[in-house]
Amino acid sequence: MAPDGTGRQGVRDTKDRTRGTLVFAAGPWQQFVTAVRDGEIA
């Protein structure tokens, strides 16, 4: 995961870097992380 300086979050597979990067806006990314942390998503 790496922020790109525009408020977006990039996520990629570190074992297969040829597959590209998924980019998420900061708000939805934070909602996802919070849901995982709170056990709403397993």
Coordinates of C-alpha atoms in Angstrom, one line a residue:
M1 CA 0.0 0.0 0.0
A2 CA 1.2 3.4 -0.8
P3 CA -0.4 6.8 -0.8
D4 CA 0.1 8.6 -4.2
G5 CA 0.2 12.2 -2.9
T6 CA -3.3 13.0 -4.2
G7 CA -5.3 11.4 -1.3
R8 CA -5.6 8.0 -3.1
Q9 CA -4.2 4.7 -1.9
G10 CA -2.5 2.2 -4.2
V11 CA -2.5 -1.5 -3.5
R12 CA -0.7 -4.2 -5.3
D13 CA 0.3 -7.9 -5.0
T14 CA 3.9 -7.8 -3.8
K15 CA 4.5 -11.3 -5.1
D16 CA 3.3 -10.6 -8.6
R17 CA 4.2 -6.9 -9.5
T18 CA 3.3 -7.4 -13.1
R19 CA -0.4 -7.3 -12.3
G20 CA -0.6 -3.6 -11.8
T21 CA -1.9 -1.4 -9.0
L22 CA -5.5 -1.0 -7.7
V23 CA -6.1 2.6 -6.7
F24 CA -8.8 3.7 -4.2
A25 CA -10.0 7.1 -3.1
A26 CA -9.0 7.9 0.5
G27 CA -12.6 7.8 1.9
P28 CA -13.6 4.3 0.6
W29 CA -10.2 2.9 1.5
Q30 CA -10.5 4.1 5.1
Q31 CA -14.0 2.7 5.3
F32 CA -12.7 -0.7 4.2
V33 CA -9.8 -0.7 6.6
T34 CA -12.1 0.3 9.5
A35 CA -14.6 -2.4 8.6
V36 CA -11.8 -5.0 8.5
R37 CA -10.4 -3.8 11.8
D38 CA -13.8 -3.8 13.5
G39 CA -14.5 -7.4 12.3
E40 CA -17.3 -6.5 9.9
I41 CA -15.3 -8.1 7.0
A42 CA -13.4 -11.3 7.6

